[in-house]
Amino acid sequence: MSPNPVFDIDRPSPRAGHGPARRLVIDNDWAGDPDGLLGLAHHLLSSDRVDAITSSLTSPMFPGSHDGAARGHRLVEELLDVVDAPTRPALAVGAESSLDRGGAASDASRLIVEHARREDELPLTLVCAGPLTNVAVALRDAPDIAARIRLVWVGGSTRGAFEYNEATDQEAAAIVFGSEIAIDQYPLEAYRASTYSIAELEADLTETTLGSWLWDVFAQFRIPLEFKVGELWHLGDSLPLLATSLAATPEGPTVHRVVHETVDYRLLVGDMLAKFRLHERGRAA
């Protein structure tokens, strides 16, 4: 009897084809809501190549917001030590103020431009799950890069509701959406569907060294009084993985702008926790 082709030992393992489909520059307000660091850890353990990480300002509603970009930069350095990847992405700190409060060009915006103009066989995706300040300054100072990158952004609202990332720097959001850059947008309506029980989050994360470090950041986070979280937490900053490493279909001709209101959150969480466990065993992707 001929062997079942589904289990043909001459075929490569399903994991053998895990090569990067794109290179990533990831920008976020890392000193704000800790779900950004959780999403970054997930990116670092996934197949796409993280070339650079930039830090942006935090909203004035957070304690210590005057140096939020710098503090976020230090948290990223700590996370990279825990992940202990063989190669480290380039890092840069962004402006500490929104554009309407004097935000200007920074090491972060310059690094975004540098990577956008770099020739590489892999296309560049710019992931941002915070205020768009660094992205807007890069586009303002180098408008030619709009044709060279795709932005995946967590922010805004399809129903005109208040949304934190957009509200923190509305001028920046106007510049980005007034440019020619291609955008995958995960609005408020999508990340409100990305809800995790805080008890479940603690139980799941503390199973691994990486997860325990992330839970410590959550546990030390000072929640502004304006946030009413109860027993739930939104982990919306992980959503860009559904448009990058966990994209359901290969990228072909792309729609210039796409708004994602429904998400496969089971896939996202299941993949994240599996990769944290594999990382613990020394077999991360």
PDB file of C-alpha atoms in Angstrom:
ATOM      1  CA  MET A   1       0.000   0.000   0.000  1.00  0.00           C
ATOM      2  CA  SER A   2       1.360   3.407  -0.907  1.00  0.00           C
ATOM      3  CA  PRO A   3       1.896   5.814   2.021  1.00  0.00           C
ATOM      4  CA  ASN A   4      -0.793   8.347   2.780  1.00  0.00           C
ATOM      5  CA  PRO A   5       0.438  11.546   1.050  1.00  0.00           C
ATOM      6  CA  VAL A   6      -0.774  13.630   3.950  1.00  0.00           C
ATOM      7  CA  PHE A   7       1.832  11.924   6.146  1.00  0.00           C
ATOM      8  CA  ASP A   8       4.543  11.435   3.505  1.00  0.00           C
ATOM      9  CA  ILE A   9       7.845  11.582   5.443  1.00  0.00           C
ATOM     10  CA  ASP A  10       9.591  13.022   2.386  1.00  0.00           C
ATOM     11  CA  ARG A  11       7.562  16.209   2.708  1.00  0.00           C
ATOM     12  CA  PRO A  12       8.970  19.034   4.813  1.00  0.00           C
ATOM     13  CA  SER A  13       7.616  19.770   8.266  1.00  0.00           C
ATOM     14  CA  PRO A  14       4.835  22.403   8.390  1.00  0.00           C
ATOM     15  CA  ARG A  15       7.307  24.571  10.337  1.00  0.00           C
ATOM     16  CA  ALA A  16       9.972  24.330   7.626  1.00  0.00           C
ATOM     17  CA  GLY A  17       8.435  27.050   5.475  1.00  0.00           C
ATOM     18  CA  HIS A  18       8.556  29.730   8.183  1.00  0.00           C
ATOM     19  CA  GLY A  19      10.554  32.461   6.501  1.00  0.00           C
ATOM     20  CA  PRO A  20       9.854  36.190   6.729  1.00  0.00           C
ATOM     21  CA  ALA A  21       7.330  37.538   4.221  1.00  0.00           C
ATOM     22  CA  ARG A  22       8.055  41.137   5.145  1.00  0.00           C
ATOM     23  CA  ARG A  23      10.301  43.292   7.282  1.00  0.00           C
ATOM     24  CA  LEU A  24       8.786  45.307  10.096  1.00  0.00           C
ATOM     25  CA  VAL A  25       9.371  48.620  11.797  1.00  0.00           C
ATOM     26  CA  ILE A  26       7.259  48.658  14.979  1.00  0.00           C
ATOM     27  CA  ASP A  27       6.281  51.932  16.679  1.00  0.00           C
ATOM     28  CA  ASN A  28       4.289  52.246  19.899  1.00  0.00           C
ATOM     29  CA  ASP A  29       3.897  54.115  23.183  1.00  0.00           C
ATOM     30  CA  TRP A  30       5.587  51.315  25.113  1.00  0.00           C
ATOM     31  CA  ALA A  31       5.326  53.116  28.463  1.00  0.00           C
ATOM     32  CA  GLY A  32       1.542  53.313  28.140  1.00  0.00           C
ATOM     33  CA  ASP A  33      -0.865  50.363  28.150  1.00  0.00           C
ATOM     34  CA  PRO A  34       1.336  47.227  28.587  1.00  0.00           C
ATOM     35  CA  ASP A  35      -0.507  45.345  25.852  1.00  0.00           C
ATOM     36  CA  GLY A  36       1.905  47.023  23.425  1.00  0.00           C
ATOM     37  CA  LEU A  37       4.851  45.105  24.908  1.00  0.00           C
ATOM     38  CA  LEU A  38       2.855  41.885  24.794  1.00  0.00           C
ATOM     39  CA  GLY A  39       2.192  42.471  21.090  1.00  0.00           C
ATOM     40  CA  LEU A  40       5.873  43.275  20.511  1.00  0.00           C
ATOM     41  CA  ALA A  41       6.954  40.024  22.186  1.00  0.00           C
ATOM     42  CA  HIS A  42       4.554  38.162  19.898  1.00  0.00           C
ATOM     43  CA  HIS A  43       6.023  39.886  16.825  1.00  0.00           C
ATOM     44  CA  LEU A  44       9.570  39.050  17.917  1.00  0.00           C
ATOM     45  CA  LEU A  45       8.706  35.335  18.138  1.00  0.00           C
ATOM     46  CA  SER A  46       6.908  35.268  14.780  1.00  0.00           C
ATOM     47  CA  SER A  47       8.174  34.773  11.260  1.00  0.00           C
ATOM     48  CA  ASP A  48       8.425  38.353   9.971  1.00  0.00           C
ATOM     49  CA  ARG A  49      11.745  40.151  10.396  1.00  0.00           C
ATOM     50  CA  VAL A  50      11.634  42.966  12.958  1.00  0.00           C
ATOM     51  CA  ASP A  51      14.282  45.416  11.714  1.00  0.00           C
ATOM     52  CA  ALA A  52      13.564  48.413  13.953  1.00  0.00           C
ATOM     53  CA  ILE A  53      11.531  49.428  17.006  1.00  0.00           C
ATOM     54  CA  THR A  54      10.695  53.061  17.729  1.00  0.00           C
ATOM     55  CA  SER A  55       9.073  54.547  20.823  1.00  0.00           C
ATOM     56  CA  SER A  56       6.442  57.280  20.849  1.00  0.00           C
ATOM     57  CA  LEU A  57       5.012  59.673  23.405  1.00  0.00           C
ATOM     58  CA  THR A  58       2.404  58.706  25.953  1.00  0.00           C
ATOM     59  CA  SER A  59      -0.813  60.589  26.573  1.00  0.00           C
ATOM     60  CA  PRO A  60      -0.780  63.283  29.292  1.00  0.00           C
ATOM     61  CA  MET A  61      -3.345  61.153  31.149  1.00  0.00           C
ATOM     62  CA  PHE A  62      -0.539  58.743  32.122  1.00  0.00           C
ATOM     63  CA  PRO A  63       1.778  59.476  35.099  1.00  0.00           C
ATOM     64  CA  GLY A  64       5.245  60.525  33.945  1.00  0.00           C
ATOM     65  CA  SER A  65       4.106  61.232  30.405  1.00  0.00           C
ATOM     66  CA  HIS A  66       6.780  63.937  29.978  1.00  0.00           C
ATOM     67  CA  ASP A  67       9.401  61.232  29.268  1.00  0.00           C
ATOM     68  CA  GLY A  68       7.140  58.423  28.077  1.00  0.00           C
ATOM     69  CA  ALA A  69       9.059  57.793  24.854  1.00  0.00           C
ATOM     70  CA  ALA A  70      12.363  57.443  26.725  1.00  0.00           C
ATOM     71  CA  ARG A  71      10.842  55.149  29.381  1.00  0.00           C
ATOM     72  CA  GLY A  72       9.228  53.076  26.660  1.00  0.00           C
ATOM     73  CA  HIS A  73      12.615  52.721  24.978  1.00  0.00           C
ATOM     74  CA  ARG A  74      14.075  51.301  28.202  1.00  0.00           C
ATOM     75  CA  LEU A  75      11.217  48.796  28.528  1.00  0.00           C
ATOM     76  CA  VAL A  76      11.876  47.593  24.980  1.00  0.00           C
ATOM     77  CA  GLU A  77      15.545  47.086  25.835  1.00  0.00           C
ATOM     78  CA  GLU A  78      14.519  44.977  28.842  1.00  0.00           C
ATOM     79  CA  LEU A  79      12.109  42.927  26.728  1.00  0.00           C
ATOM     80  CA  LEU A  80      14.794  42.257  24.111  1.00  0.00           C
ATOM     81  CA  ASP A  81      17.059  40.947  26.880  1.00  0.00           C
ATOM     82  CA  VAL A  82      14.319  38.530  28.011  1.00  0.00           C
ATOM     83  CA  VAL A  83      13.564  37.351  24.476  1.00  0.00           C
ATOM     84  CA  ASP A  84      17.321  37.027  23.776  1.00  0.00           C
ATOM     85  CA  ALA A  85      16.936  36.936  20.003  1.00  0.00           C
ATOM     86  CA  PRO A  86      20.091  36.214  17.961  1.00  0.00           C
ATOM     87  CA  THR A  87      19.909  39.635  16.295  1.00  0.00           C
ATOM     88  CA  ARG A  88      18.589  42.833  17.863  1.00  0.00           C
ATOM     89  CA  PRO A  89      16.503  45.361  15.930  1.00  0.00           C
ATOM     90  CA  ALA A  90      17.652  48.967  15.657  1.00  0.00           C
ATOM     91  CA  LEU A  91      16.063  51.161  18.352  1.00  0.00           C
ATOM     92  CA  ALA A  92      15.202  54.868  18.425  1.00  0.00           C
ATOM     93  CA  VAL A  93      13.328  57.265  20.713  1.00  0.00           C
ATOM     94  CA  GLY A  94      10.625  59.551  19.341  1.00  0.00           C
ATOM     95  CA  ALA A  95       9.424  63.029  20.249  1.00  0.00           C
ATOM     96  CA  GLU A  96       7.938  63.483  23.719  1.00  0.00           C
ATOM     97  CA  SER A  97       5.227  65.872  22.490  1.00  0.00           C
ATOM     98  CA  SER A  98       2.362  65.673  20.015  1.00  0.00           C
ATOM     99  CA  LEU A  99       2.625  67.778  16.868  1.00  0.00           C
ATOM    100  CA  ASP A 100       0.313  70.489  18.176  1.00  0.00           C
ATOM    101  CA  ARG A 101       2.534  70.761  21.289  1.00  0.00           C
ATOM    102  CA  GLY A 102       5.814  71.105  19.428  1.00  0.00           C
ATOM    103  CA  GLY A 103       6.609  67.530  18.432  1.00  0.00           C
ATOM    104  CA  ALA A 104       9.315  67.504  15.789  1.00  0.00           C
ATOM    105  CA  ALA A 105      11.712  65.261  13.902  1.00  0.00           C
ATOM    106  CA  SER A 106      13.398  62.717  16.154  1.00  0.00           C
ATOM    107  CA  ASP A 107      15.672  59.706  16.003  1.00  0.00           C
ATOM    108  CA  ALA A 108      12.505  57.604  15.640  1.00  0.00           C
ATOM    109  CA  SER A 109      11.115  59.464  12.624  1.00  0.00           C
ATOM    110  CA  ARG A 110      14.547  59.474  10.984  1.00  0.00           C
ATOM    111  CA  LEU A 111      14.911  55.723  11.535  1.00  0.00           C
ATOM    112  CA  ILE A 112      11.516  55.130   9.909  1.00  0.00           C
ATOM    113  CA  VAL A 113      12.646  57.118   6.859  1.00  0.00           C
ATOM    114  CA  GLU A 114      15.961  55.258   6.740  1.00  0.00           C
ATOM    115  CA  HIS A 115      14.292  51.851   6.680  1.00  0.00           C
ATOM    116  CA  ALA A 116      11.616  52.949   4.214  1.00  0.00           C
ATOM    117  CA  ARG A 117      14.290  54.022   1.734  1.00  0.00           C
ATOM    118  CA  ARG A 118      16.437  50.923   2.230  1.00  0.00           C
ATOM    119  CA  GLU A 119      16.536  48.519  -0.701  1.00  0.00           C
ATOM    120  CA  ASP A 120      15.575  45.010   0.377  1.00  0.00           C
ATOM    121  CA  GLU A 121      13.942  41.982  -1.206  1.00  0.00           C
ATOM    122  CA  LEU A 122      11.262  42.063   1.494  1.00  0.00           C
ATOM    123  CA  PRO A 123       8.533  44.729   1.507  1.00  0.00           C
ATOM    124  CA  LEU A 124       8.337  47.001   4.531  1.00  0.00           C
ATOM    125  CA  THR A 125       5.338  47.144   6.858  1.00  0.00           C
ATOM    126  CA  LEU A 126       5.220  49.867   9.494  1.00  0.00           C
ATOM    127  CA  VAL A 127       3.252  48.674  12.528  1.00  0.00           C
ATOM    128  CA  CYS A 128       1.905  51.345  14.870  1.00  0.00           C
ATOM    129  CA  ALA A 129      -0.411  50.665  17.785  1.00  0.00           C
ATOM    130  CA  GLY A 130      -0.107  54.043  19.464  1.00  0.00           C
ATOM    131  CA  PRO A 131      -0.181  57.742  18.521  1.00  0.00           C
ATOM    132  CA  LEU A 132       0.901  58.412  14.941  1.00  0.00           C
ATOM    133  CA  THR A 133       3.400  61.161  15.798  1.00  0.00           C
ATOM    134  CA  ASN A 134       6.573  59.441  14.584  1.00  0.00           C
ATOM    135  CA  VAL A 135       4.842  58.141  11.457  1.00  0.00           C
ATOM    136  CA  ALA A 136       3.409  61.564  10.603  1.00  0.00           C
ATOM    137  CA  VAL A 137       6.738  63.356  11.008  1.00  0.00           C
ATOM    138  CA  ALA A 138       8.456  60.757   8.806  1.00  0.00           C
ATOM    139  CA  LEU A 139       5.822  61.230   6.083  1.00  0.00           C
ATOM    140  CA  ARG A 140       5.901  65.009   6.423  1.00  0.00           C
ATOM    141  CA  ASP A 141       9.683  65.186   6.116  1.00  0.00           C
ATOM    142  CA  ALA A 142      10.007  62.464   3.446  1.00  0.00           C
ATOM    143  CA  PRO A 143       6.739  62.188   1.509  1.00  0.00           C
ATOM    144  CA  ASP A 144       8.366  59.833  -1.026  1.00  0.00           C
ATOM    145  CA  ILE A 145       8.319  56.989   1.507  1.00  0.00           C
ATOM    146  CA  ALA A 146       4.508  56.739   1.373  1.00  0.00           C
ATOM    147  CA  ALA A 147       4.777  54.654  -1.791  1.00  0.00           C
ATOM    148  CA  ARG A 148       7.345  52.311  -0.248  1.00  0.00           C
ATOM    149  CA  ILE A 149       5.566  51.082   2.887  1.00  0.00           C
ATOM    150  CA  ARG A 150       2.275  49.806   4.210  1.00  0.00           C
ATOM    151  CA  LEU A 151       1.044  51.018   7.590  1.00  0.00           C
ATOM    152  CA  VAL A 152      -0.848  48.747   9.980  1.00  0.00           C
ATOM    153  CA  TRP A 153      -2.393  50.973  12.646  1.00  0.00           C
ATOM    154  CA  VAL A 154      -4.464  50.267  15.741  1.00  0.00           C
ATOM    155  CA  GLY A 155      -6.562  53.361  16.290  1.00  0.00           C
ATOM    156  CA  GLY A 156      -9.418  55.580  15.235  1.00  0.00           C
ATOM    157  CA  SER A 157     -13.098  54.705  15.177  1.00  0.00           C
ATOM    158  CA  THR A 158     -15.455  53.871  12.338  1.00  0.00           C
ATOM    159  CA  ARG A 159     -18.304  55.467  14.311  1.00  0.00           C
ATOM    160  CA  GLY A 160     -16.639  58.701  15.333  1.00  0.00           C
ATOM    161  CA  ALA A 161     -16.188  57.651  18.967  1.00  0.00           C
ATOM    162  CA  PHE A 162     -13.359  58.954  21.147  1.00  0.00           C
ATOM    163  CA  GLU A 163     -10.293  56.779  20.625  1.00  0.00           C
ATOM    164  CA  TYR A 164      -7.087  57.133  22.634  1.00  0.00           C
ATOM    165  CA  ASN A 165      -4.408  56.690  19.929  1.00  0.00           C
ATOM    166  CA  GLU A 166      -6.025  59.164  17.563  1.00  0.00           C
ATOM    167  CA  ALA A 167      -6.880  61.654  20.316  1.00  0.00           C
ATOM    168  CA  THR A 168      -3.325  61.723  21.691  1.00  0.00           C
ATOM    169  CA  ASP A 169      -2.124  63.345  18.450  1.00  0.00           C
ATOM    170  CA  GLN A 170      -4.996  64.303  16.157  1.00  0.00           C
ATOM    171  CA  GLU A 171      -2.768  66.429  13.944  1.00  0.00           C
ATOM    172  CA  ALA A 172      -0.533  63.442  13.300  1.00  0.00           C
ATOM    173  CA  ALA A 173      -3.523  61.263  12.386  1.00  0.00           C
ATOM    174  CA  ALA A 174      -4.713  63.935   9.930  1.00  0.00           C
ATOM    175  CA  ILE A 175      -1.288  64.039   8.255  1.00  0.00           C
ATOM    176  CA  VAL A 176      -1.088  60.253   7.911  1.00  0.00           C
ATOM    177  CA  PHE A 177      -4.616  59.815   6.548  1.00  0.00           C
ATOM    178  CA  GLY A 178      -4.093  62.776   4.223  1.00  0.00           C
ATOM    179  CA  SER A 179      -1.032  61.107   2.697  1.00  0.00           C
ATOM    180  CA  GLU A 180      -0.823  58.441   0.000  1.00  0.00           C
ATOM    181  CA  ILE A 181       0.322  55.675   2.340  1.00  0.00           C
ATOM    182  CA  ALA A 182      -1.516  52.326   2.199  1.00  0.00           C
ATOM    183  CA  ILE A 183      -3.175  51.478   5.511  1.00  0.00           C
ATOM    184  CA  ASP A 184      -4.635  48.462   7.302  1.00  0.00           C
ATOM    185  CA  GLN A 185      -6.600  49.948  10.189  1.00  0.00           C
ATOM    186  CA  TYR A 186      -7.813  48.166  13.324  1.00  0.00           C
ATOM    187  CA  PRO A 187     -10.201  50.693  14.892  1.00  0.00           C
ATOM    188  CA  LEU A 188     -11.712  50.935  18.357  1.00  0.00           C
ATOM    189  CA  GLU A 189     -14.489  48.567  17.302  1.00  0.00           C
ATOM    190  CA  ALA A 190     -11.927  45.827  16.549  1.00  0.00           C
ATOM    191  CA  TYR A 191      -9.802  46.105  19.642  1.00  0.00           C
ATOM    192  CA  ARG A 192     -12.823  46.255  21.949  1.00  0.00           C
ATOM    193  CA  ALA A 193     -13.484  42.730  20.694  1.00  0.00           C
ATOM    194  CA  SER A 194      -9.982  41.698  21.838  1.00  0.00           C
ATOM    195  CA  THR A 195     -10.983  41.184  25.469  1.00  0.00           C
ATOM    196  CA  TYR A 196      -9.086  39.063  27.977  1.00  0.00           C
ATOM    197  CA  SER A 197     -10.051  38.253  31.554  1.00  0.00           C
ATOM    198  CA  ILE A 198      -7.334  39.711  33.805  1.00  0.00           C
ATOM    199  CA  ALA A 199      -7.348  36.542  35.918  1.00  0.00           C
ATOM    200  CA  GLU A 200      -6.941  34.421  32.794  1.00  0.00           C
ATOM    201  CA  LEU A 201      -4.204  36.741  31.531  1.00  0.00           C
ATOM    202  CA  GLU A 202      -2.229  36.338  34.775  1.00  0.00           C
ATOM    203  CA  ALA A 203      -2.671  32.563  34.784  1.00  0.00           C
ATOM    204  CA  ASP A 204      -1.634  32.206  31.130  1.00  0.00           C
ATOM    205  CA  LEU A 205       1.318  34.597  31.159  1.00  0.00           C
ATOM    206  CA  THR A 206       2.928  33.374  34.366  1.00  0.00           C
ATOM    207  CA  GLU A 207       3.431  29.891  32.874  1.00  0.00           C
ATOM    208  CA  THR A 208       6.605  31.112  31.114  1.00  0.00           C
ATOM    209  CA  THR A 209       9.597  33.341  31.862  1.00  0.00           C
ATOM    210  CA  LEU A 210       8.748  35.757  29.054  1.00  0.00           C
ATOM    211  CA  GLY A 211       5.096  35.868  30.054  1.00  0.00           C
ATOM    212  CA  SER A 212       6.009  36.418  33.708  1.00  0.00           C
ATOM    213  CA  TRP A 213       8.120  39.444  32.769  1.00  0.00           C
ATOM    214  CA  LEU A 214       5.193  40.841  30.803  1.00  0.00           C
ATOM    215  CA  TRP A 215       2.776  40.174  33.676  1.00  0.00           C
ATOM    216  CA  ASP A 216       5.090  42.065  36.039  1.00  0.00           C
ATOM    217  CA  VAL A 217       4.821  45.083  33.723  1.00  0.00           C
ATOM    218  CA  PHE A 218       1.018  44.769  33.773  1.00  0.00           C
ATOM    219  CA  ALA A 219       0.986  44.448  37.556  1.00  0.00           C
ATOM    220  CA  GLN A 220       3.093  47.593  38.026  1.00  0.00           C
ATOM    221  CA  PHE A 221       1.114  49.688  35.537  1.00  0.00           C
ATOM    222  CA  ARG A 222      -0.612  52.729  37.055  1.00  0.00           C
ATOM    223  CA  ILE A 223      -4.103  52.805  35.542  1.00  0.00           C
ATOM    224  CA  PRO A 224      -5.420  56.350  34.973  1.00  0.00           C
ATOM    225  CA  LEU A 225      -8.696  57.058  36.742  1.00  0.00           C
ATOM    226  CA  GLU A 226     -10.332  57.624  33.340  1.00  0.00           C
ATOM    227  CA  PHE A 227      -9.874  53.917  32.529  1.00  0.00           C
ATOM    228  CA  LYS A 228     -12.627  51.646  33.827  1.00  0.00           C
ATOM    229  CA  VAL A 229     -11.225  48.152  33.306  1.00  0.00           C
ATOM    230  CA  GLY A 230     -12.968  46.033  35.928  1.00  0.00           C
ATOM    231  CA  GLU A 231     -11.891  42.417  35.456  1.00  0.00           C
ATOM    232  CA  LEU A 232     -11.212  42.751  31.718  1.00  0.00           C
ATOM    233  CA  TRP A 233      -8.332  44.029  29.579  1.00  0.00           C
ATOM    234  CA  HIS A 234      -8.279  44.806  25.852  1.00  0.00           C
ATOM    235  CA  LEU A 235      -5.203  43.414  24.094  1.00  0.00           C
ATOM    236  CA  GLY A 236      -5.736  45.320  20.867  1.00  0.00           C
ATOM    237  CA  ASP A 237      -2.056  46.045  20.221  1.00  0.00           C
ATOM    238  CA  SER A 238      -1.568  42.431  19.097  1.00  0.00           C
ATOM    239  CA  LEU A 239      -4.040  42.816  16.233  1.00  0.00           C
ATOM    240  CA  PRO A 240      -1.433  43.877  13.605  1.00  0.00           C
ATOM    241  CA  LEU A 241      -0.123  40.299  13.610  1.00  0.00           C
ATOM    242  CA  LEU A 242      -3.320  39.336  11.772  1.00  0.00           C
ATOM    243  CA  ALA A 243      -2.155  41.547   8.887  1.00  0.00           C
ATOM    244  CA  THR A 244       1.487  40.459   9.083  1.00  0.00           C
ATOM    245  CA  SER A 245       2.822  37.081  10.270  1.00  0.00           C
ATOM    246  CA  LEU A 246      -0.669  35.621  10.791  1.00  0.00           C
ATOM    247  CA  ALA A 247      -2.234  36.987   7.603  1.00  0.00           C
ATOM    248  CA  ALA A 248      -4.723  34.401   6.377  1.00  0.00           C
ATOM    249  CA  THR A 249      -3.840  34.692   2.683  1.00  0.00           C
ATOM    250  CA  PRO A 250      -0.662  35.516   0.765  1.00  0.00           C
ATOM    251  CA  GLU A 251      -0.281  39.164  -0.145  1.00  0.00           C
ATOM    252  CA  GLY A 252      -1.115  39.945  -3.744  1.00  0.00           C
ATOM    253  CA  PRO A 253      -2.485  43.141  -5.241  1.00  0.00           C
ATOM    254  CA  THR A 254      -3.589  45.057  -2.170  1.00  0.00           C
ATOM    255  CA  VAL A 255      -6.457  47.389  -1.526  1.00  0.00           C
ATOM    256  CA  HIS A 256      -5.012  50.802  -0.726  1.00  0.00           C
ATOM    257  CA  ARG A 257      -6.881  51.153   2.578  1.00  0.00           C
ATOM    258  CA  VAL A 258      -8.626  48.442   4.574  1.00  0.00           C
ATOM    259  CA  VAL A 259     -10.555  48.771   7.853  1.00  0.00           C
ATOM    260  CA  HIS A 260     -10.773  45.567   9.915  1.00  0.00           C
ATOM    261  CA  GLU A 261     -13.701  45.494  12.334  1.00  0.00           C
ATOM    262  CA  THR A 262     -13.864  41.725  12.864  1.00  0.00           C
ATOM    263  CA  VAL A 263     -10.845  39.730  14.020  1.00  0.00           C
ATOM    264  CA  ASP A 264      -9.927  36.107  14.747  1.00  0.00           C
ATOM    265  CA  TYR A 265      -8.977  36.631  18.369  1.00  0.00           C
ATOM    266  CA  ARG A 266      -8.826  32.893  19.131  1.00  0.00           C
ATOM    267  CA  LEU A 267      -6.091  32.492  16.506  1.00  0.00           C
ATOM    268  CA  LEU A 268      -4.200  35.478  17.864  1.00  0.00           C
ATOM    269  CA  VAL A 269      -4.218  34.407  21.526  1.00  0.00           C
ATOM    270  CA  GLY A 270      -3.637  30.733  20.765  1.00  0.00           C
ATOM    271  CA  ASP A 271      -0.629  31.518  18.595  1.00  0.00           C
ATOM    272  CA  MET A 272       0.813  33.943  21.138  1.00  0.00           C
ATOM    273  CA  LEU A 273       0.631  31.543  24.080  1.00  0.00           C
ATOM    274  CA  ALA A 274       2.003  28.660  21.981  1.00  0.00           C
ATOM    275  CA  LYS A 275       4.982  30.769  20.898  1.00  0.00           C
ATOM    276  CA  PHE A 276       5.653  31.823  24.488  1.00  0.00           C
ATOM    277  CA  ARG A 277       5.726  28.141  25.497  1.00  0.00           C
ATOM    278  CA  LEU A 278       7.943  27.221  22.542  1.00  0.00           C
ATOM    279  CA  HIS A 279      10.272  30.087  23.428  1.00  0.00           C
ATOM    280  CA  GLU A 280      10.499  28.659  26.936  1.00  0.00           C
ATOM    281  CA  ARG A 281      11.565  25.348  25.385  1.00  0.00           C
ATOM    282  CA  GLY A 282      14.076  27.009  23.059  1.00  0.00           C
ATOM    283  CA  ARG A 283      12.049  26.375  19.891  1.00  0.00           C
ATOM    284  CA  ALA A 284      10.573  29.796  19.078  1.00  0.00           C
ATOM    285  CA  ALA A 285       9.800  30.558  15.439  1.00  0.00           C
TER     286      ALA A 285
END
